[in-house]
């Protein structure tokens, strides 16, 4: 899932806010952490955050250098949901509307309603009538 593993913390945070944090397991294949009690304690804390739905992108990035966890790959259904809702529904439609309706502003949007969307004066015209 390349969009989750982008080094940019904002991309990971945006993905987590849209689709939830991906599940993970302890990496027993890594001999450096497999028998380490501190590693298991860190994993348990991370797992608790995951189950409470309070895990953030920075939590994933903290354990990444130690190869402590194995993040599960998304299923075909999750990938199709991402493709339809985000790639087509957000990026393609937004770009299409920028060209044929109008651009809200030049700020980079991350699914906010005030940055980088398309804007139309159609409702303003209706209010004048």
C-alpha atoms as a printed R data frame, in Angstrom:
    type eleno elety resid chain resno       x       y       z
1   ATOM     1    CA   UNK     A     1   0.000   0.000   0.000
2   ATOM     2    CA   UNK     A     2   2.326   2.774  -1.189
3   ATOM     3    CA   UNK     A     3   0.085   5.637  -0.107
4   ATOM     4    CA   UNK     A     4   0.378   4.581   3.561
5   ATOM     5    CA   UNK     A     5   4.121   4.038   3.432
6   ATOM     6    CA   UNK     A     6   4.952   7.385   1.896
7   ATOM     7    CA   UNK     A     7   7.729   9.023   3.937
8   ATOM     8    CA   UNK     A     8   5.695  12.217   4.152
9   ATOM     9    CA   UNK     A     9   3.944  12.195   7.515
10  ATOM    10    CA   UNK     A    10   1.055  14.285   6.132
11  ATOM    11    CA   UNK     A    11   0.259  11.675   3.475
12  ATOM    12    CA   UNK     A    12   0.126   8.930   6.122
13  ATOM    13    CA   UNK     A    13  -2.012  11.075   8.433
14  ATOM    14    CA   UNK     A    14  -4.407  11.861   5.577
15  ATOM    15    CA   UNK     A    15  -4.705   8.171   4.696
16  ATOM    16    CA   UNK     A    16  -5.363   7.218   8.329
17  ATOM    17    CA   UNK     A    17  -8.011   9.917   8.694
18  ATOM    18    CA   UNK     A    18  -9.799   8.733   5.543
19  ATOM    19    CA   UNK     A    19  -9.536   4.960   5.739
20  ATOM    20    CA   UNK     A    20  -8.427   4.168   9.273
21  ATOM    21    CA   UNK     A    21  -5.124   2.800  10.459
22  ATOM    22    CA   UNK     A    22  -4.014  -0.469   8.863
23  ATOM    23    CA   UNK     A    23  -3.774  -3.508  11.107
24  ATOM    24    CA   UNK     A    24  -0.373  -4.910  12.050
25  ATOM    25    CA   UNK     A    25   1.308  -7.818  13.815
26  ATOM    26    CA   UNK     A    26   4.519  -8.222  15.784
27  ATOM    27    CA   UNK     A    27   7.528  -9.002  13.592
28  ATOM    28    CA   UNK     A    28   8.807 -12.274  15.080
29  ATOM    29    CA   UNK     A    29  11.070 -12.762  12.044
30  ATOM    30    CA   UNK     A    30  13.309  -9.916  13.216
31  ATOM    31    CA   UNK     A    31  15.703 -11.586  15.675
32  ATOM    32    CA   UNK     A    32  16.769  -8.230  17.148
33  ATOM    33    CA   UNK     A    33  13.293  -7.546  18.534
34  ATOM    34    CA   UNK     A    34  11.711 -11.009  18.827
35  ATOM    35    CA   UNK     A    35  12.989 -11.718  22.359
36  ATOM    36    CA   UNK     A    36  13.323  -8.133  23.536
37  ATOM    37    CA   UNK     A    37  10.890  -7.281  26.380
38  ATOM    38    CA   UNK     A    38  11.114  -3.548  25.589
39  ATOM    39    CA   UNK     A    39  10.073  -4.214  21.998
40  ATOM    40    CA   UNK     A    40   7.082  -6.236  23.174
41  ATOM    41    CA   UNK     A    41   6.101  -3.453  25.561
42  ATOM    42    CA   UNK     A    42   6.279  -0.879  22.743
43  ATOM    43    CA   UNK     A    43   4.250  -3.197  20.529
44  ATOM    44    CA   UNK     A    44   1.599  -3.642  23.254
45  ATOM    45    CA   UNK     A    45   1.333   0.131  23.675
46  ATOM    46    CA   UNK     A    46   0.997   0.546  19.921
47  ATOM    47    CA   UNK     A    47  -1.616  -2.208  19.780
48  ATOM    48    CA   UNK     A    48  -3.616  -0.517  22.565
49  ATOM    49    CA   UNK     A    49  -3.576   2.745  20.602
50  ATOM    50    CA   UNK     A    50  -4.726   0.862  17.494
51  ATOM    51    CA   UNK     A    51  -7.624  -0.761  19.326
52  ATOM    52    CA   UNK     A    52  -8.617   2.582  20.891
53  ATOM    53    CA   UNK     A    53  -8.435   4.145  17.396
54  ATOM    54    CA   UNK     A    54  -6.046   6.784  18.724
55  ATOM    55    CA   UNK     A    55  -3.031   5.659  16.688
56  ATOM    56    CA   UNK     A    56  -1.363   8.302  14.510
57  ATOM    57    CA   UNK     A    57   1.054   8.339  11.621
58  ATOM    58    CA   UNK     A    58   3.868   9.382  13.951
59  ATOM    59    CA   UNK     A    59   3.291   6.210  15.989
60  ATOM    60    CA   UNK     A    60   3.901   4.097  12.874
61  ATOM    61    CA   UNK     A    61   6.956   6.159  11.967
62  ATOM    62    CA   UNK     A    62   8.461   5.707  15.459
63  ATOM    63    CA   UNK     A    63   8.643   1.923  15.118
64  ATOM    64    CA   UNK     A    64   9.475   1.785  11.399
65  ATOM    65    CA   UNK     A    65  13.295   2.075  11.813
66  ATOM    66    CA   UNK     A    66  13.308  -0.908  14.206
67  ATOM    67    CA   UNK     A    67  11.288  -3.187  11.917
68  ATOM    68    CA   UNK     A    68   9.061  -3.958  14.884
69  ATOM    69    CA   UNK     A    69   5.757  -4.510  13.094
70  ATOM    70    CA   UNK     A    70   4.401  -6.071   9.927
71  ATOM    71    CA   UNK     A    71   1.645  -3.910   8.483
72  ATOM    72    CA   UNK     A    72  -1.031  -5.895   6.688
73  ATOM    73    CA   UNK     A    73  -1.526  -5.168   3.012
74  ATOM    74    CA   UNK     A    74  -4.976  -3.961   1.945
75  ATOM    75    CA   UNK     A    75  -7.429  -6.343   0.378
76  ATOM    76    CA   UNK     A    76  -8.660  -6.043  -3.203
77  ATOM    77    CA   UNK     A    77 -11.911  -4.565  -1.887
78  ATOM    78    CA   UNK     A    78 -10.031  -1.889   0.092
79  ATOM    79    CA   UNK     A    79  -7.918  -1.034  -2.950
80  ATOM    80    CA   UNK     A    80 -11.007  -0.774  -5.159
81  ATOM    81    CA   UNK     A    81 -12.711   1.440  -2.565
82  ATOM    82    CA   UNK     A    82  -9.640   3.702  -2.563
83  ATOM    83    CA   UNK     A    83  -9.542   3.787  -6.357
84  ATOM    84    CA   UNK     A    84 -13.233   4.620  -6.760
85  ATOM    85    CA   UNK     A    85 -13.742   7.023  -3.880
86  ATOM    86    CA   UNK     A    86 -10.418   8.831  -3.720
87  ATOM    87    CA   UNK     A    87  -8.697   8.553  -7.101
88  ATOM    88    CA   UNK     A    88 -11.833   8.924  -9.204
89  ATOM    89    CA   UNK     A    89 -14.216  10.637  -6.804
90  ATOM    90    CA   UNK     A    90 -11.813  13.194  -5.412
91  ATOM    91    CA   UNK     A    91  -8.843  13.704  -7.725
92  ATOM    92    CA   UNK     A    92 -10.368  13.155 -11.157
93  ATOM    93    CA   UNK     A    93 -13.662  14.959 -10.509
94  ATOM    94    CA   UNK     A    94 -11.890  17.838  -8.755
95  ATOM    95    CA   UNK     A    95  -9.475  18.300 -11.662
96  ATOM    96    CA   UNK     A    96 -12.293  18.059 -14.188
97  ATOM    97    CA   UNK     A    97 -14.314  20.679 -12.307
98  ATOM    98    CA   UNK     A    98 -11.280  22.998 -12.000
99  ATOM    99    CA   UNK     A    99 -11.091  23.072 -15.786
100 ATOM   100    CA   UNK     A   100 -14.777  23.468 -16.567
101 ATOM   101    CA   UNK     A   101 -16.300  25.242 -13.537
102 ATOM   102    CA   UNK     A   102 -13.663  27.067 -11.517
103 ATOM   103    CA   UNK     A   103 -10.925  26.683  -8.964
104 ATOM   104    CA   UNK     A   104 -11.525  27.613  -5.320
105 ATOM   105    CA   UNK     A   105  -7.907  28.600  -4.559
106 ATOM   106    CA   UNK     A   106  -4.330  27.512  -5.195
107 ATOM   107    CA   UNK     A   107  -3.857  25.748  -1.856
108 ATOM   108    CA   UNK     A   108  -3.108  22.029  -1.756
109 ATOM   109    CA   UNK     A   109  -6.171  20.166  -0.520
110 ATOM   110    CA   UNK     A   110  -6.290  17.074   1.645
111 ATOM   111    CA   UNK     A   111 -10.044  16.475   1.484
112 ATOM   112    CA   UNK     A   112 -10.809  19.727   3.333
113 ATOM   113    CA   UNK     A   113 -13.703  21.837   2.142
114 ATOM   114    CA   UNK     A   114 -11.684  25.080   2.166
115 ATOM   115    CA   UNK     A   115  -8.528  24.130   0.242
116 ATOM   116    CA   UNK     A   116  -8.015  23.204  -3.392
117 ATOM   117    CA   UNK     A   117 -11.582  22.351  -4.370
118 ATOM   118    CA   UNK     A   118 -13.682  23.503  -7.287
119 ATOM   119    CA   UNK     A   119 -16.171  26.310  -6.847
120 ATOM   120    CA   UNK     A   120 -19.186  27.414  -8.809
121 ATOM   121    CA   UNK     A   121 -21.110  30.658  -8.848
122 ATOM   122    CA   UNK     A   122 -24.286  28.817  -9.861
123 ATOM   123    CA   UNK     A   123 -25.878  29.048  -6.396
124 ATOM   124    CA   UNK     A   124 -25.011  32.743  -6.189
125 ATOM   125    CA   UNK     A   125 -26.786  33.347  -9.491
126 ATOM   126    CA   UNK     A   126 -29.877  31.501  -8.280
127 ATOM   127    CA   UNK     A   127 -29.946  33.600  -5.086
128 ATOM   128    CA   UNK     A   128 -29.958  36.792  -7.179
129 ATOM   129    CA   UNK     A   129 -33.076  35.707  -9.077
